[in-house]
Short mmCIF file of C-alpha atoms in Angstrom, two decimals:
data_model
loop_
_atom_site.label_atom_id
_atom_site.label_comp_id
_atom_site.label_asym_id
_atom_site.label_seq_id
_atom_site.Cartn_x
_atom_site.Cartn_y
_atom_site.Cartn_z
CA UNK A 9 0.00 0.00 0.00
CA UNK A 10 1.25 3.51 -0.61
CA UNK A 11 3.07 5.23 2.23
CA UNK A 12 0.20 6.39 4.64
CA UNK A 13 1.43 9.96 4.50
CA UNK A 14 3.31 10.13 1.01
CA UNK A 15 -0.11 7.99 -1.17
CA UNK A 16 -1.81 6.66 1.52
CA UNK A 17 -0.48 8.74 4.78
CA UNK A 18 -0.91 8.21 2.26
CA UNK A 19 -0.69 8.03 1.23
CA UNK A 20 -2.13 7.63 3.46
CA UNK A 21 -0.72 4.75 6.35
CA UNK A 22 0.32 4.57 3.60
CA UNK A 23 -1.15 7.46 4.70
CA UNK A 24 -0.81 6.72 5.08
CA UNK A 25 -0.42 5.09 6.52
CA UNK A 26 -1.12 6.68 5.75
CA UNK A 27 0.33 7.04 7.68
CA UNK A 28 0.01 7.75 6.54
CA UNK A 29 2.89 5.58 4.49
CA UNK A 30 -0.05 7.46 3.62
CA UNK A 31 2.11 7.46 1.57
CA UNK A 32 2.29 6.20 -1.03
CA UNK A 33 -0.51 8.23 -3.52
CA UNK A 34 1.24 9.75 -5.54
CA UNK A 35 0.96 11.91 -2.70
CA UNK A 36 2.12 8.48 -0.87
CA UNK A 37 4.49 8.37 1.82
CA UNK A 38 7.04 5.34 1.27
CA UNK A 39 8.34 3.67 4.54
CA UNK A 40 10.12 1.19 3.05
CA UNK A 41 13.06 3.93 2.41
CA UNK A 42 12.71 5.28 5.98
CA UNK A 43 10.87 8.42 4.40
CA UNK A 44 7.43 9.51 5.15
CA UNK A 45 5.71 12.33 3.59
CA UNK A 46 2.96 13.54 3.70
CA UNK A 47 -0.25 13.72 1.29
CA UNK A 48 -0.96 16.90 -0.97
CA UNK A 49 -4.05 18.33 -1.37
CA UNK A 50 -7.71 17.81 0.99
CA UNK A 51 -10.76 19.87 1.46
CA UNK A 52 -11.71 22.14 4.10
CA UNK A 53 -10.42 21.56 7.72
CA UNK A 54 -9.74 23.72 10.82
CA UNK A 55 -8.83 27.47 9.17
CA UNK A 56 -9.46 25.90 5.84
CA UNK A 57 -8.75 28.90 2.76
CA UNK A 58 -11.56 30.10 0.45
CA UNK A 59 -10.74 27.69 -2.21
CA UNK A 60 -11.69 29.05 -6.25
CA UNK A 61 -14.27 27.46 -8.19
CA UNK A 62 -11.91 25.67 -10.16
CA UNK A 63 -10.31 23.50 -6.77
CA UNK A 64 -14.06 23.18 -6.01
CA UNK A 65 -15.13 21.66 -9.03
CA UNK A 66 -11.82 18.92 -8.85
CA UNK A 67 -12.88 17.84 -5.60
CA UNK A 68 -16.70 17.55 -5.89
CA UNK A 69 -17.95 14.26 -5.05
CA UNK A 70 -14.20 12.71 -4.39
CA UNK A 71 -14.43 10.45 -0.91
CA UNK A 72 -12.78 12.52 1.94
CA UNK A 73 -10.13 10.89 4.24
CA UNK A 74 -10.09 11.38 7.87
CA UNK A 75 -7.51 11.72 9.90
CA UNK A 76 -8.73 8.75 12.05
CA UNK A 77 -9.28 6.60 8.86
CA UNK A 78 -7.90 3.43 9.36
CA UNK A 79 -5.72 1.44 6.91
CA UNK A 80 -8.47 -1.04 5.55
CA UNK A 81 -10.82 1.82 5.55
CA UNK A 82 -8.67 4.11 2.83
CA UNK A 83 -7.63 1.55 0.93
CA UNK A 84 -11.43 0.47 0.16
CA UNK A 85 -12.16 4.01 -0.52
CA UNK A 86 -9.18 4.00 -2.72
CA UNK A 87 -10.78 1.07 -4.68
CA UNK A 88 -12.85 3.00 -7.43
CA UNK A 89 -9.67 5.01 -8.40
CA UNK A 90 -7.84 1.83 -8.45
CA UNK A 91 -10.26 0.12 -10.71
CA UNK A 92 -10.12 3.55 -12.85
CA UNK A 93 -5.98 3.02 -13.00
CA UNK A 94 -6.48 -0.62 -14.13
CA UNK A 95 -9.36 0.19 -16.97
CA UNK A 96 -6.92 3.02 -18.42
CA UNK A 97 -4.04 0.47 -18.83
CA UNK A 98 -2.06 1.11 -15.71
CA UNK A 99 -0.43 -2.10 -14.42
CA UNK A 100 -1.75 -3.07 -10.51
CA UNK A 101 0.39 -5.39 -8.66
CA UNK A 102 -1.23 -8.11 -6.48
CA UNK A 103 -1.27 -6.88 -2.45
CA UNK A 104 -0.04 -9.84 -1.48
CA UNK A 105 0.71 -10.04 2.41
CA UNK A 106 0.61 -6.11 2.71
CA UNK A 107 -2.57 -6.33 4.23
CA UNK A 108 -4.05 -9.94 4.56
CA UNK A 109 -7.24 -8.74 6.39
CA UNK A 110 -8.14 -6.40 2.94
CA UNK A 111 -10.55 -8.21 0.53
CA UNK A 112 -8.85 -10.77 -1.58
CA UNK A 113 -10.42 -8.98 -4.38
CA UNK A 114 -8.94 -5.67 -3.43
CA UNK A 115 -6.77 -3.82 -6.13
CA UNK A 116 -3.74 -2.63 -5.14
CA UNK A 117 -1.20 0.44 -5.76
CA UNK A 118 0.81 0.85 -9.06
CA UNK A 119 4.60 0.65 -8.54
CA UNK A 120 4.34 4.22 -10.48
CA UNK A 121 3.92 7.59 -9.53
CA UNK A 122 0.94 7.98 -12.26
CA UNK A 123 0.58 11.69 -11.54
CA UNK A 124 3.95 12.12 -13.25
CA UNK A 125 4.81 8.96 -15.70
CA UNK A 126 0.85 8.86 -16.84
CA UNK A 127 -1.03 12.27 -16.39
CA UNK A 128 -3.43 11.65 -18.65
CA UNK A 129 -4.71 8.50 -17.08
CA UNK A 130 -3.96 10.95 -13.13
CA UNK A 131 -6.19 13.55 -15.08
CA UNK A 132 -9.23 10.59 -15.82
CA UNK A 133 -9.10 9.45 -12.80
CA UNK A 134 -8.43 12.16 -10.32
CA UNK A 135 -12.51 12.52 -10.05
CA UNK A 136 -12.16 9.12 -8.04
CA UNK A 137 -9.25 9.36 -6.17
CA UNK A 138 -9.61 10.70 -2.67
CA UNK A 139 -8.48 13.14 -0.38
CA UNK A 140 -6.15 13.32 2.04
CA UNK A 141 -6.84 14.53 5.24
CA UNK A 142 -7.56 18.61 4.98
CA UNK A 143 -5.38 19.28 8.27
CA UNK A 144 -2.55 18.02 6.42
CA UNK A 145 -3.07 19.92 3.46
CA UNK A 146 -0.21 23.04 4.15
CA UNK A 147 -2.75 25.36 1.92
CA UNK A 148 -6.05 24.88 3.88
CA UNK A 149 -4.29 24.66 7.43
CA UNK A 150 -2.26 27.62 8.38
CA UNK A 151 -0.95 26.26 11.05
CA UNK A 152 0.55 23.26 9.20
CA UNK A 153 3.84 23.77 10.39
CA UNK A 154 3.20 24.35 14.08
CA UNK A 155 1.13 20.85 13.70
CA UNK A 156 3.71 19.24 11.96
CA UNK A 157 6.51 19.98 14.47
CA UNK A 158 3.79 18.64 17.19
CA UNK A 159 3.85 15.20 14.97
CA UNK A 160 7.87 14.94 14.88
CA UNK A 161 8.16 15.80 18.86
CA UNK A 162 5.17 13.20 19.78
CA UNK A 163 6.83 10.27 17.34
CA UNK A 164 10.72 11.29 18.96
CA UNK A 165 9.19 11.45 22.74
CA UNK A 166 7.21 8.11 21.88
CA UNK A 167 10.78 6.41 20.78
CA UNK A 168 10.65 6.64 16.73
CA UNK A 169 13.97 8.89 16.23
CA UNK A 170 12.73 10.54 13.18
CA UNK A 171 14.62 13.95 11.75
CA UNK A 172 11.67 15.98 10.04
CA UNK A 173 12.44 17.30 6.54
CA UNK A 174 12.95 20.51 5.86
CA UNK A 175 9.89 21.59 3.81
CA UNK A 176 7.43 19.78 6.04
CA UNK A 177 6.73 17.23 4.20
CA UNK A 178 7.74 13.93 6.39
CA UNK A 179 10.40 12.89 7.75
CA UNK A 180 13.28 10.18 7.59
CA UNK A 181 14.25 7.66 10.56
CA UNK A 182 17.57 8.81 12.32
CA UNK A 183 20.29 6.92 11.06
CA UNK A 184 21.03 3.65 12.75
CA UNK A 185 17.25 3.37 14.16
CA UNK A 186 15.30 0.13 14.36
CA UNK A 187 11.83 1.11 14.58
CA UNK A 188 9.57 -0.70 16.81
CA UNK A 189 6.95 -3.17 15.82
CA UNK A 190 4.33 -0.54 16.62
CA UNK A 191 5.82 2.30 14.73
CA UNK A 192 2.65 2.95 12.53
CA UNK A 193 0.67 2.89 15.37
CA UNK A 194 2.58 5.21 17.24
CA UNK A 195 3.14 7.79 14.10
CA UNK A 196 -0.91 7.57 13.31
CA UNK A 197 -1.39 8.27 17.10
CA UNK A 198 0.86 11.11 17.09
CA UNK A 199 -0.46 12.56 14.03
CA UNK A 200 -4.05 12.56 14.92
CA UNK A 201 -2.93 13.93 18.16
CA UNK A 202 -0.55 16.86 16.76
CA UNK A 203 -3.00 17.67 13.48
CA UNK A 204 -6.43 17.32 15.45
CA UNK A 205 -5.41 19.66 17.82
CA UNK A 206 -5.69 17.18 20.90
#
């Protein structure tokens, strides 16, 4: 599955996982390298902007993730632009053990960023694909960056050793880290905690 943060955040979890690892969607956060980021775009949260017509009218009708959406959860809601990859050509590996309580008939994430090797197909299918989380969406939550350094203290304090990066975006494990087994719990937990304002 896409990083929670980065596709599935993310990029959730991926984010991500996400976390949310989103992160996979092409906003996907990629754990696998030790990198989360997190997911572009979202609609509407705490001190959301006045959005135009136009970023209306691309987000009308897409499914909305939550901060509290759970892994299973975003990649179901993920299916339809999935499908909408596979129809248009793009190739879908099988999930294999990456989640074994999904569907068995559950499509899974291109090994692509589609956005940039296939906009065409990104551009038919965008309609389906859904949001990330508003509050993590830099352009509809000023205080993105006071949230995000709340995320990176709660993960460090919690025992992840992460080093955010620079632009906000995610962060990288500390060199010479061995995460614990419950290191997507922990980094959901403190993002929901940081970004939700808890």
């Amino acid at each position: 599955m896409p990083n929670k943060k980065n596709l599935f955040l993310s990029c959730a979890v991926l984010a991500v996982t996400l976390v949310t690892g989103c992160s996979s969607g092409g906003d996907a956060e990629s754990k696998d390298d030790g990198v989360v980021s997190v997911a572009e775009s979202g609609g509407g949260g705490k001190g959301s902007a006045t959005k135009s017509p136009a970023a209306d009218d691309s987000e009308s009708g897409r499914p909305q993730i939550r901060l509290d959406t759970t892994d299973i959860e975003e990649l179901r809601m993920y299916q339809g632009y999935l499908r909408c990859l596979k129809d248009h050509g793009v190739p879908l590996p099988s999930p294999g053990n990456k989640m074994p309580e999904a569907d068995p008939g559950s499509l899974w994430f291109p090994g692509i960023d589609v956005a940039k090797e296939r906009p065409e197909v990104e551009k038919a299918c965008l309609g389906k694909r859904p949001l990330p989380p508003p509050e993590l969406d830099p352009k509809k939550n000023p205080e993105y960056m006071d949230d995000y350094n709340k995320w990176i203290a709660c993960d460090n304090r919690r025992g992840l050793k992460v080093n955010p990066l620079p632009d906000g975006g995610g962060w990288n494990y500390k060199p010479g880290t061995t995460p614990p087994r419950n290191a997507d719990q922990i980094d959901q937990e403190c993002m929901i905690e940081a970004f939700s304002g808890e």
